[in-house]
Amino acid sequence: MMGGIVNAATLTPLTTASRIAIVESNAIKTTLIKARTRRKKPLKLFNLSHKLHKWLMLFIGAQFVIWSVTGAYMVFFDIDYIHGDSLIINHQNKIKSENLTYSSSTLFQQYPQAKNLSVGMLVNREVYRFNIAKQAVIIDAQNGEPLSPLNKNTAITIAKHLYSGDGKVLNAELITTNPHFGLSARHLPVWQVNFDNFTSPSLYISESNGKLVSKRHQLWYLFDWMFRLHIMDYGDDEDVSNWLLFFIASLGFFAVFSGLVLTYFKVIKPIIISRRKNRDRAKKAQQDNRLSFGDKS
């Protein structure tokens, strides 16, 4: 009898402890389930961003590289140098009125259909420039000698006068039809004068009025192709508002946004969690120190 009572009394604390352990285990499971439920949504966003970023960058990643390379090229080189402004000497020759011995009244008598008359310089001589119908004409202002259309030697002389470099003239070619890439058809006919120098510069002299209409070199041609690749316009319009650029740029926006989401989960969030854990450890250490100090006292 006494033994039975002892056994029952001994079993009671064990049963109570088991119940407490079960309750604590259930509480831990509930906490884990809640934590998983809370993490389900962020993990779904992470997986979606990961897939979106991976496939978008696989599709448009090459264009991102092209944008980077072409943009770096266009930024690296000075735009004035690309335009060829450094190839030209801007001569400030003044027109001497005493050299205008061929009067304008005589000019209009000889060319009654002349329009848009102007006085200018051609290398070192004063000249008259005017239009007859759609044709540009240039004559000597001293004696009325017709100078247009310019011959090859005159075009080379003008190009040498304008050229700032020290390279020799390689050749001169008259372009009348089918202008090559980089030269507008509205300037035709023109003399293309090529110089033997770095980047192979060329000056284009109008056959009609003797003016410089364009200047080009190899770095300009490369710059133009870089610009076309950058704006994704592979025609001749150089239109920055084409639909291909808009479509790829839109996909690029989603790729960048998904990349920012991944950056948050991979970089920023671990830093936040690490700082939070360190702060919690510091607080716990302070509490333990206070308790230890209270026990000693």
PDB file of C-alpha atoms in Angstrom:
ATOM      1  CA  MET A   1       0.000   0.000   0.000  1.00  0.00           C
ATOM      2  CA  MET A   2       2.685   2.346   1.010  1.00  0.00           C
ATOM      3  CA  GLY A   3       4.686   1.322  -2.047  1.00  0.00           C
ATOM      4  CA  GLY A   4       1.739   2.113  -4.343  1.00  0.00           C
ATOM      5  CA  ILE A   5       1.355   5.571  -2.885  1.00  0.00           C
ATOM      6  CA  VAL A   6       5.050   6.246  -3.360  1.00  0.00           C
ATOM      7  CA  ASN A   7       4.926   5.107  -6.963  1.00  0.00           C
ATOM      8  CA  ALA A   8       1.932   7.309  -7.752  1.00  0.00           C
ATOM      9  CA  ALA A   9       3.573  10.284  -6.106  1.00  0.00           C
ATOM     10  CA  THR A  10       6.695   9.652  -8.123  1.00  0.00           C
ATOM     11  CA  LEU A  11       4.822   9.421 -11.433  1.00  0.00           C
ATOM     12  CA  THR A  12       2.915  12.685 -10.963  1.00  0.00           C
ATOM     13  CA  PRO A  13       5.886  15.064 -11.445  1.00  0.00           C
ATOM     14  CA  LEU A  14       7.038  13.059 -14.472  1.00  0.00           C
ATOM     15  CA  THR A  15       3.644  13.342 -16.096  1.00  0.00           C
ATOM     16  CA  THR A  16       3.541  17.075 -15.463  1.00  0.00           C
ATOM     17  CA  ALA A  17       7.039  17.512 -16.931  1.00  0.00           C
ATOM     18  CA  SER A  18       6.028  15.550 -20.021  1.00  0.00           C
ATOM     19  CA  ARG A  19       3.012  17.759 -20.490  1.00  0.00           C
ATOM     20  CA  ILE A  20       5.156  20.868 -20.194  1.00  0.00           C
ATOM     21  CA  ALA A  21       7.605  19.459 -22.754  1.00  0.00           C
ATOM     22  CA  ILE A  22       4.757  18.677 -25.159  1.00  0.00           C
ATOM     23  CA  VAL A  23       3.317  22.179 -24.748  1.00  0.00           C
ATOM     24  CA  GLU A  24       6.737  23.744 -25.370  1.00  0.00           C
ATOM     25  CA  SER A  25       7.260  21.526 -28.431  1.00  0.00           C
ATOM     26  CA  ASN A  26       3.885  22.551 -29.841  1.00  0.00           C
ATOM     27  CA  ALA A  27       4.705  26.226 -29.210  1.00  0.00           C
ATOM     28  CA  ILE A  28       8.007  25.863 -31.067  1.00  0.00           C
ATOM     29  CA  LYS A  29       6.261  24.175 -34.009  1.00  0.00           C
ATOM     30  CA  THR A  30       3.641  26.932 -34.112  1.00  0.00           C
ATOM     31  CA  THR A  31       6.376  29.582 -34.119  1.00  0.00           C
ATOM     32  CA  LEU A  32       8.192  27.827 -36.974  1.00  0.00           C
ATOM     33  CA  ILE A  33       4.992  27.524 -38.996  1.00  0.00           C
ATOM     34  CA  LYS A  34       4.279  31.235 -38.524  1.00  0.00           C
ATOM     35  CA  ALA A  35       7.827  32.092 -39.507  1.00  0.00           C
ATOM     36  CA  ARG A  36       7.534  29.971 -42.658  1.00  0.00           C
ATOM     37  CA  THR A  37       4.228  31.631 -43.465  1.00  0.00           C
ATOM     38  CA  ARG A  38       5.784  35.062 -43.068  1.00  0.00           C
ATOM     39  CA  ARG A  39       8.740  34.098 -45.281  1.00  0.00           C
ATOM     40  CA  LYS A  40       6.627  32.549 -48.018  1.00  0.00           C
ATOM     41  CA  LYS A  41       5.804  35.854 -49.713  1.00  0.00           C
ATOM     42  CA  PRO A  42       9.368  37.262 -49.771  1.00  0.00           C
ATOM     43  CA  LEU A  43      10.701  33.939 -51.105  1.00  0.00           C
ATOM     44  CA  LYS A  44       8.093  34.009 -53.861  1.00  0.00           C
ATOM     45  CA  LEU A  45       9.175  37.533 -54.815  1.00  0.00           C
ATOM     46  CA  PHE A  46      12.825  36.451 -54.750  1.00  0.00           C
ATOM     47  CA  ASN A  47      12.214  33.461 -57.026  1.00  0.00           C
ATOM     48  CA  LEU A  48      10.142  35.547 -59.452  1.00  0.00           C
ATOM     49  CA  SER A  49      12.802  38.259 -59.602  1.00  0.00           C
ATOM     50  CA  HIS A  50      15.532  35.656 -60.054  1.00  0.00           C
ATOM     51  CA  LYS A  51      13.812  34.011 -63.028  1.00  0.00           C
ATOM     52  CA  LEU A  52      12.836  37.345 -64.575  1.00  0.00           C
ATOM     53  CA  HIS A  53      16.344  38.762 -64.252  1.00  0.00           C
ATOM     54  CA  LYS A  54      18.001  35.624 -65.591  1.00  0.00           C
ATOM     55  CA  TRP A  55      15.900  35.307 -68.740  1.00  0.00           C
ATOM     56  CA  LEU A  56      15.752  39.020 -69.500  1.00  0.00           C
ATOM     57  CA  MET A  57      19.521  39.419 -69.210  1.00  0.00           C
ATOM     58  CA  LEU A  58      19.991  36.306 -71.340  1.00  0.00           C
ATOM     59  CA  PHE A  59      17.845  37.968 -74.017  1.00  0.00           C
ATOM     60  CA  ILE A  60      19.114  41.563 -73.852  1.00  0.00           C
ATOM     61  CA  GLY A  61      22.483  41.102 -72.135  1.00  0.00           C
ATOM     62  CA  ALA A  62      24.377  41.487 -75.425  1.00  0.00           C
ATOM     63  CA  GLN A  63      22.675  44.838 -76.042  1.00  0.00           C
ATOM     64  CA  PHE A  64      23.692  45.979 -72.550  1.00  0.00           C
ATOM     65  CA  VAL A  65      27.311  45.234 -73.469  1.00  0.00           C
ATOM     66  CA  ILE A  66      26.878  47.150 -76.751  1.00  0.00           C
ATOM     67  CA  TRP A  67      25.396  50.128 -74.877  1.00  0.00           C
ATOM     68  CA  SER A  68      28.335  50.104 -72.476  1.00  0.00           C
ATOM     69  CA  VAL A  69      31.034  49.889 -75.173  1.00  0.00           C
ATOM     70  CA  THR A  70      29.460  52.416 -77.554  1.00  0.00           C
ATOM     71  CA  GLY A  71      28.621  54.821 -74.734  1.00  0.00           C
ATOM     72  CA  ALA A  72      32.186  54.655 -73.430  1.00  0.00           C
ATOM     73  CA  TYR A  73      33.559  55.377 -76.914  1.00  0.00           C
ATOM     74  CA  MET A  74      31.286  58.394 -77.435  1.00  0.00           C
ATOM     75  CA  VAL A  75      32.163  59.807 -74.011  1.00  0.00           C
ATOM     76  CA  PHE A  76      35.896  59.147 -74.287  1.00  0.00           C
ATOM     77  CA  PHE A  77      36.460  61.162 -77.490  1.00  0.00           C
ATOM     78  CA  ASP A  78      35.848  64.901 -77.624  1.00  0.00           C
ATOM     79  CA  ILE A  79      32.860  65.628 -79.869  1.00  0.00           C
ATOM     80  CA  ASP A  80      34.576  68.606 -81.528  1.00  0.00           C
ATOM     81  CA  TYR A  81      37.466  66.357 -82.521  1.00  0.00           C
ATOM     82  CA  ILE A  82      35.011  63.764 -83.856  1.00  0.00           C
ATOM     83  CA  HIS A  83      33.298  66.456 -85.939  1.00  0.00           C
ATOM     84  CA  GLY A  84      36.685  67.301 -87.446  1.00  0.00           C
ATOM     85  CA  ASP A  85      36.791  70.889 -86.178  1.00  0.00           C
ATOM     86  CA  SER A  86      40.483  70.496 -85.347  1.00  0.00           C
ATOM     87  CA  LEU A  87      41.216  69.690 -89.001  1.00  0.00           C
ATOM     88  CA  ILE A  88      40.283  73.189 -90.157  1.00  0.00           C
ATOM     89  CA  ILE A  89      41.986  76.579 -89.819  1.00  0.00           C
ATOM     90  CA  ASN A  90      39.434  79.364 -89.550  1.00  0.00           C
ATOM     91  CA  HIS A  91      41.120  82.093 -91.583  1.00  0.00           C
ATOM     92  CA  GLN A  92      39.980  85.632 -90.777  1.00  0.00           C
ATOM     93  CA  ASN A  93      40.919  87.322 -94.046  1.00  0.00           C
ATOM     94  CA  LYS A  94      39.324  90.729 -94.460  1.00  0.00           C
ATOM     95  CA  ILE A  95      37.753  91.771 -97.727  1.00  0.00           C
ATOM     96  CA  LYS A  96      39.538  94.763 -99.251  1.00  0.00           C
ATOM     97  CA  SER A  97      37.112  97.053-101.026  1.00  0.00           C
ATOM     98  CA  GLU A  98      39.811  98.355-103.384  1.00  0.00           C
ATOM     99  CA  ASN A  99      40.087  94.832-104.837  1.00  0.00           C
ATOM    100  CA  LEU A 100      36.414  94.820-105.898  1.00  0.00           C
ATOM    101  CA  THR A 101      37.217  96.351-109.291  1.00  0.00           C
ATOM    102  CA  TYR A 102      34.556  94.317-111.072  1.00  0.00           C
ATOM    103  CA  SER A 103      31.445  96.252-110.052  1.00  0.00           C
ATOM    104  CA  SER A 104      28.131  94.686-109.094  1.00  0.00           C
ATOM    105  CA  SER A 105      26.333  96.686-111.808  1.00  0.00           C
ATOM    106  CA  THR A 106      28.583  95.113-114.430  1.00  0.00           C
ATOM    107  CA  LEU A 107      27.922  91.715-112.867  1.00  0.00           C
ATOM    108  CA  PHE A 108      24.130  92.112-113.171  1.00  0.00           C
ATOM    109  CA  GLN A 109      24.511  93.269-116.781  1.00  0.00           C
ATOM    110  CA  GLN A 110      26.450  90.112-117.596  1.00  0.00           C
ATOM    111  CA  TYR A 111      24.319  87.845-115.377  1.00  0.00           C
ATOM    112  CA  PRO A 112      20.798  89.374-115.330  1.00  0.00           C
ATOM    113  CA  GLN A 113      19.318  86.278-113.623  1.00  0.00           C
ATOM    114  CA  ALA A 114      21.789  86.381-110.710  1.00  0.00           C
ATOM    115  CA  LYS A 115      20.261  86.130-107.225  1.00  0.00           C
ATOM    116  CA  ASN A 116      21.567  85.983-103.651  1.00  0.00           C
ATOM    117  CA  LEU A 117      24.733  87.897-104.452  1.00  0.00           C
ATOM    118  CA  SER A 118      27.459  87.849-101.763  1.00  0.00           C
ATOM    119  CA  VAL A 119      31.123  88.818-101.492  1.00  0.00           C
ATOM    120  CA  GLY A 120      33.642  86.473 -99.926  1.00  0.00           C
ATOM    121  CA  MET A 121      37.155  85.088-100.010  1.00  0.00           C
ATOM    122  CA  LEU A 122      38.530  82.152-101.959  1.00  0.00           C
ATOM    123  CA  VAL A 123      41.958  81.409-100.463  1.00  0.00           C
ATOM    124  CA  ASN A 124      43.563  84.849-100.983  1.00  0.00           C
ATOM    125  CA  ARG A 125      41.296  86.538-103.509  1.00  0.00           C
ATOM    126  CA  GLU A 126      37.939  88.323-103.297  1.00  0.00           C
ATOM    127  CA  VAL A 127      35.106  86.637-105.171  1.00  0.00           C
ATOM    128  CA  TYR A 128      31.421  87.066-105.916  1.00  0.00           C
ATOM    129  CA  ARG A 129      29.061  84.184-105.184  1.00  0.00           C
ATOM    130  CA  PHE A 130      25.511  84.087-106.538  1.00  0.00           C
ATOM    131  CA  ASN A 131      22.879  81.715-107.877  1.00  0.00           C
ATOM    132  CA  ILE A 132      21.373  81.380-111.322  1.00  0.00           C
ATOM    133  CA  ALA A 133      18.243  79.269-110.949  1.00  0.00           C
ATOM    134  CA  LYS A 134      19.494  76.452-108.666  1.00  0.00           C
ATOM    135  CA  GLN A 135      23.087  76.604-109.874  1.00  0.00           C
ATOM    136  CA  ALA A 136      25.766  78.244-107.689  1.00  0.00           C
ATOM    137  CA  VAL A 137      28.291  80.455-109.516  1.00  0.00           C
ATOM    138  CA  ILE A 138      31.560  82.003-108.364  1.00  0.00           C
ATOM    139  CA  ILE A 139      33.558  84.691-110.228  1.00  0.00           C
ATOM    140  CA  ASP A 140      36.651  86.756-109.517  1.00  0.00           C
ATOM    141  CA  ALA A 141      35.751  90.130-107.959  1.00  0.00           C
ATOM    142  CA  GLN A 142      38.664  91.872-109.672  1.00  0.00           C
ATOM    143  CA  ASN A 143      38.135  90.917-113.300  1.00  0.00           C
ATOM    144  CA  GLY A 144      34.884  88.904-113.432  1.00  0.00           C
ATOM    145  CA  GLU A 145      36.664  85.692-114.435  1.00  0.00           C
ATOM    146  CA  PRO A 146      34.419  82.635-113.914  1.00  0.00           C
ATOM    147  CA  LEU A 147      35.945  80.273-111.353  1.00  0.00           C
ATOM    148  CA  SER A 148      33.215  77.652-111.205  1.00  0.00           C
ATOM    149  CA  PRO A 149      32.999  74.799-111.671  1.00  0.00           C
ATOM    150  CA  LEU A 150      36.248  74.341-109.795  1.00  0.00           C
ATOM    151  CA  ASN A 151      38.921  72.177-111.336  1.00  0.00           C
ATOM    152  CA  LYS A 152      40.987  69.608-109.456  1.00  0.00           C
ATOM    153  CA  ASN A 153      44.010  71.835-108.831  1.00  0.00           C
ATOM    154  CA  THR A 154      41.865  74.679-107.441  1.00  0.00           C
ATOM    155  CA  ALA A 155      40.033  72.260-105.122  1.00  0.00           C
ATOM    156  CA  ILE A 156      43.371  70.925-103.824  1.00  0.00           C
ATOM    157  CA  THR A 157      44.647  74.483-103.280  1.00  0.00           C
ATOM    158  CA  ILE A 158      41.525  75.370-101.253  1.00  0.00           C
ATOM    159  CA  ALA A 159      41.800  72.146 -99.201  1.00  0.00           C
ATOM    160  CA  LYS A 160      45.481  72.804 -98.407  1.00  0.00           C
ATOM    161  CA  HIS A 161      44.623  76.355 -97.377  1.00  0.00           C
ATOM    162  CA  LEU A 162      41.970  75.125 -94.947  1.00  0.00           C
ATOM    163  CA  TYR A 163      43.739  72.016 -93.631  1.00  0.00           C
ATOM    164  CA  SER A 164      45.444  72.402 -90.228  1.00  0.00           C
ATOM    165  CA  GLY A 165      47.666  69.323 -90.501  1.00  0.00           C
ATOM    166  CA  ASP A 166      50.957  68.801 -92.235  1.00  0.00           C
ATOM    167  CA  GLY A 167      50.044  65.700 -94.232  1.00  0.00           C
ATOM    168  CA  LYS A 168      50.450  65.570 -97.984  1.00  0.00           C
ATOM    169  CA  VAL A 169      47.529  65.296-100.397  1.00  0.00           C
ATOM    170  CA  LEU A 170      47.048  61.691-101.464  1.00  0.00           C
ATOM    171  CA  ASN A 171      44.441  62.276-104.155  1.00  0.00           C
ATOM    172  CA  ALA A 172      41.355  64.261-105.113  1.00  0.00           C
ATOM    173  CA  GLU A 173      38.147  62.776-106.479  1.00  0.00           C
ATOM    174  CA  LEU A 174      35.083  64.485-107.936  1.00  0.00           C
ATOM    175  CA  ILE A 175      31.845  63.027-106.548  1.00  0.00           C
ATOM    176  CA  THR A 176      28.786  63.770-108.689  1.00  0.00           C
ATOM    177  CA  THR A 177      26.379  60.917-107.876  1.00  0.00           C
ATOM    178  CA  ASN A 178      25.835  58.257-105.218  1.00  0.00           C
ATOM    179  CA  PRO A 179      27.678  59.929-102.338  1.00  0.00           C
ATOM    180  CA  HIS A 180      29.250  57.497 -99.928  1.00  0.00           C
ATOM    181  CA  PHE A 181      28.341  57.082 -96.290  1.00  0.00           C
ATOM    182  CA  GLY A 182      28.735  60.330 -94.341  1.00  0.00           C
ATOM    183  CA  LEU A 183      28.196  62.766 -97.215  1.00  0.00           C
ATOM    184  CA  SER A 184      24.810  64.331 -97.973  1.00  0.00           C
ATOM    185  CA  ALA A 185      23.577  64.308-101.593  1.00  0.00           C
ATOM    186  CA  ARG A 186      22.502  67.953-101.340  1.00  0.00           C
ATOM    187  CA  HIS A 187      26.166  69.029-101.476  1.00  0.00           C
ATOM    188  CA  LEU A 188      26.906  67.354-104.813  1.00  0.00           C
ATOM    189  CA  PRO A 189      28.978  67.812-106.855  1.00  0.00           C
ATOM    190  CA  VAL A 190      31.968  68.014-104.486  1.00  0.00           C
ATOM    191  CA  TRP A 191      35.700  67.386-104.578  1.00  0.00           C
ATOM    192  CA  GLN A 192      36.929  64.887-101.987  1.00  0.00           C
ATOM    193  CA  VAL A 193      40.521  65.734-101.084  1.00  0.00           C
ATOM    194  CA  ASN A 194      42.260  63.014 -99.055  1.00  0.00           C
ATOM    195  CA  PHE A 195      45.305  63.697 -96.878  1.00  0.00           C
ATOM    196  CA  ASP A 196      48.055  61.320 -95.783  1.00  0.00           C
ATOM    197  CA  ASN A 197      47.826  61.602 -92.022  1.00  0.00           C
ATOM    198  CA  PHE A 198      46.555  59.845 -88.883  1.00  0.00           C
ATOM    199  CA  THR A 199      42.871  58.792 -89.148  1.00  0.00           C
ATOM    200  CA  SER A 200      42.958  59.499 -92.941  1.00  0.00           C
ATOM    201  CA  PRO A 201      41.237  62.919 -92.963  1.00  0.00           C
ATOM    202  CA  SER A 202      39.253  64.115 -95.997  1.00  0.00           C
ATOM    203  CA  LEU A 203      37.948  67.567 -96.889  1.00  0.00           C
ATOM    204  CA  TYR A 204      34.969  68.059 -99.185  1.00  0.00           C
ATOM    205  CA  ILE A 205      35.009  71.197-101.358  1.00  0.00           C
ATOM    206  CA  SER A 206      31.927  72.255-103.320  1.00  0.00           C
ATOM    207  CA  GLU A 207      32.629  72.325-107.051  1.00  0.00           C
ATOM    208  CA  SER A 208      30.099  75.150-107.496  1.00  0.00           C
ATOM    209  CA  ASN A 209      31.005  77.732-104.827  1.00  0.00           C
ATOM    210  CA  GLY A 210      34.397  76.591-103.486  1.00  0.00           C
ATOM    211  CA  LYS A 211      33.155  76.288 -99.888  1.00  0.00           C
ATOM    212  CA  LEU A 212      34.001  73.537 -97.436  1.00  0.00           C
ATOM    213  CA  VAL A 213      30.838  71.448 -97.085  1.00  0.00           C
ATOM    214  CA  SER A 214      32.122  68.636 -94.853  1.00  0.00           C
ATOM    215  CA  LYS A 215      35.190  67.074 -93.239  1.00  0.00           C
ATOM    216  CA  ARG A 216      35.583  63.465 -92.202  1.00  0.00           C
ATOM    217  CA  HIS A 217      38.123  61.048 -90.726  1.00  0.00           C
ATOM    218  CA  GLN A 218      38.113  57.389 -89.695  1.00  0.00           C
ATOM    219  CA  LEU A 219      37.264  58.070 -86.053  1.00  0.00           C
ATOM    220  CA  TRP A 220      34.152  59.960 -87.201  1.00  0.00           C
ATOM    221  CA  TYR A 221      32.997  56.954 -89.253  1.00  0.00           C
ATOM    222  CA  LEU A 222      33.583  54.700 -86.250  1.00  0.00           C
ATOM    223  CA  PHE A 223      31.744  57.182 -83.999  1.00  0.00           C
ATOM    224  CA  ASP A 224      28.783  57.187 -86.374  1.00  0.00           C
ATOM    225  CA  TRP A 225      28.557  53.396 -86.275  1.00  0.00           C
ATOM    226  CA  MET A 226      28.856  53.475 -82.490  1.00  0.00           C
ATOM    227  CA  PHE A 227      25.979  55.959 -82.359  1.00  0.00           C
ATOM    228  CA  ARG A 228      23.830  53.773 -84.620  1.00  0.00           C
ATOM    229  CA  LEU A 229      24.504  50.709 -82.470  1.00  0.00           C
ATOM    230  CA  HIS A 230      23.810  52.724 -79.326  1.00  0.00           C
ATOM    231  CA  ILE A 231      20.368  53.915 -80.459  1.00  0.00           C
ATOM    232  CA  MET A 232      19.664  50.603 -82.271  1.00  0.00           C
ATOM    233  CA  ASP A 233      18.868  52.336 -85.538  1.00  0.00           C
ATOM    234  CA  TYR A 234      20.376  50.361 -88.405  1.00  0.00           C
ATOM    235  CA  GLY A 235      18.942  52.477 -91.218  1.00  0.00           C
ATOM    236  CA  ASP A 236      20.008  55.903 -92.489  1.00  0.00           C
ATOM    237  CA  ASP A 237      17.632  58.025 -90.399  1.00  0.00           C
ATOM    238  CA  GLU A 238      19.546  57.906 -87.092  1.00  0.00           C
ATOM    239  CA  ASP A 239      16.209  58.109 -85.305  1.00  0.00           C
ATOM    240  CA  VAL A 240      16.473  57.833 -81.522  1.00  0.00           C
ATOM    241  CA  SER A 241      12.721  57.223 -81.153  1.00  0.00           C
ATOM    242  CA  ASN A 242      12.535  53.918 -83.030  1.00  0.00           C
ATOM    243  CA  TRP A 243      10.395  51.093 -81.662  1.00  0.00           C
ATOM    244  CA  LEU A 244      13.237  48.599 -81.327  1.00  0.00           C
ATOM    245  CA  LEU A 245      15.069  50.882 -78.906  1.00  0.00           C
ATOM    246  CA  PHE A 246      11.857  51.499 -76.936  1.00  0.00           C
ATOM    247  CA  PHE A 247      11.128  47.750 -76.690  1.00  0.00           C
ATOM    248  CA  ILE A 248      14.631  46.768 -75.552  1.00  0.00           C
ATOM    249  CA  ALA A 249      14.814  49.718 -73.140  1.00  0.00           C
ATOM    250  CA  SER A 250      11.493  48.642 -71.586  1.00  0.00           C
ATOM    251  CA  LEU A 251      12.804  45.106 -71.068  1.00  0.00           C
ATOM    252  CA  GLY A 252      15.971  46.609 -69.666  1.00  0.00           C
ATOM    253  CA  PHE A 253      13.930  48.511 -67.074  1.00  0.00           C
ATOM    254  CA  PHE A 254      12.342  45.283 -65.799  1.00  0.00           C
ATOM    255  CA  ALA A 255      15.742  43.572 -65.807  1.00  0.00           C
ATOM    256  CA  VAL A 256      17.244  46.372 -63.728  1.00  0.00           C
ATOM    257  CA  PHE A 257      14.276  46.421 -61.317  1.00  0.00           C
ATOM    258  CA  SER A 258      14.478  42.648 -60.788  1.00  0.00           C
ATOM    259  CA  GLY A 259      18.219  43.031 -60.250  1.00  0.00           C
ATOM    260  CA  LEU A 260      17.575  45.598 -57.530  1.00  0.00           C
ATOM    261  CA  VAL A 261      15.189  43.168 -55.822  1.00  0.00           C
ATOM    262  CA  LEU A 262      17.869  40.464 -55.920  1.00  0.00           C
ATOM    263  CA  THR A 263      20.406  42.951 -54.566  1.00  0.00           C
ATOM    264  CA  TYR A 264      18.122  43.573 -51.597  1.00  0.00           C
ATOM    265  CA  PHE A 265      17.772  39.855 -50.801  1.00  0.00           C
ATOM    266  CA  LYS A 266      21.405  38.954 -51.489  1.00  0.00           C
ATOM    267  CA  VAL A 267      23.229  41.971 -50.070  1.00  0.00           C
ATOM    268  CA  ILE A 268      21.109  44.426 -48.108  1.00  0.00           C
ATOM    269  CA  LYS A 269      18.878  41.999 -46.192  1.00  0.00           C
ATOM    270  CA  PRO A 270      21.790  39.847 -44.846  1.00  0.00           C
ATOM    271  CA  ILE A 271      23.467  43.020 -43.587  1.00  0.00           C
ATOM    272  CA  ILE A 272      20.251  44.100 -41.831  1.00  0.00           C
ATOM    273  CA  ILE A 273      19.811  40.645 -40.252  1.00  0.00           C
ATOM    274  CA  SER A 274      23.463  40.541 -39.165  1.00  0.00           C
ATOM    275  CA  ARG A 275      23.208  43.972 -37.540  1.00  0.00           C
ATOM    276  CA  ARG A 276      19.970  42.968 -35.814  1.00  0.00           C
ATOM    277  CA  LYS A 277      21.567  39.799 -34.424  1.00  0.00           C
ATOM    278  CA  ASN A 278      24.587  41.746 -33.204  1.00  0.00           C
ATOM    279  CA  ARG A 279      22.287  44.258 -31.526  1.00  0.00           C
ATOM    280  CA  ASP A 280      20.293  41.448 -29.857  1.00  0.00           C
ATOM    281  CA  ARG A 281      23.509  39.787 -28.664  1.00  0.00           C
ATOM    282  CA  ALA A 282      24.711  43.065 -27.214  1.00  0.00           C
ATOM    283  CA  LYS A 283      21.426  43.590 -25.373  1.00  0.00           C
ATOM    284  CA  LYS A 284      21.497  40.027 -24.028  1.00  0.00           C
ATOM    285  CA  ALA A 285      25.088  40.476 -22.882  1.00  0.00           C
ATOM    286  CA  GLN A 286      24.129  43.678 -21.055  1.00  0.00           C
ATOM    287  CA  GLN A 287      21.220  41.902 -19.339  1.00  0.00           C
ATOM    288  CA  ASP A 288      23.475  38.989 -18.305  1.00  0.00           C
ATOM    289  CA  ASN A 289      26.014  41.429 -16.912  1.00  0.00           C
ATOM    290  CA  ARG A 290      23.305  43.185 -14.891  1.00  0.00           C
ATOM    291  CA  LEU A 291      22.014  39.878 -13.518  1.00  0.00           C
ATOM    292  CA  SER A 292      25.528  38.753 -12.628  1.00  0.00           C
ATOM    293  CA  PHE A 293      26.169  42.027 -10.892  1.00  0.00           C
ATOM    294  CA  GLY A 294      22.883  41.684  -8.969  1.00  0.00           C
ATOM    295  CA  ASP A 295      23.785  38.137  -7.800  1.00  0.00           C
ATOM    296  CA  LYS A 296      27.182  39.320  -6.517  1.00  0.00           C
ATOM    297  CA  SER A 297      25.633  42.122  -4.587  1.00  0.00           C
TER     298      SER A 297
END
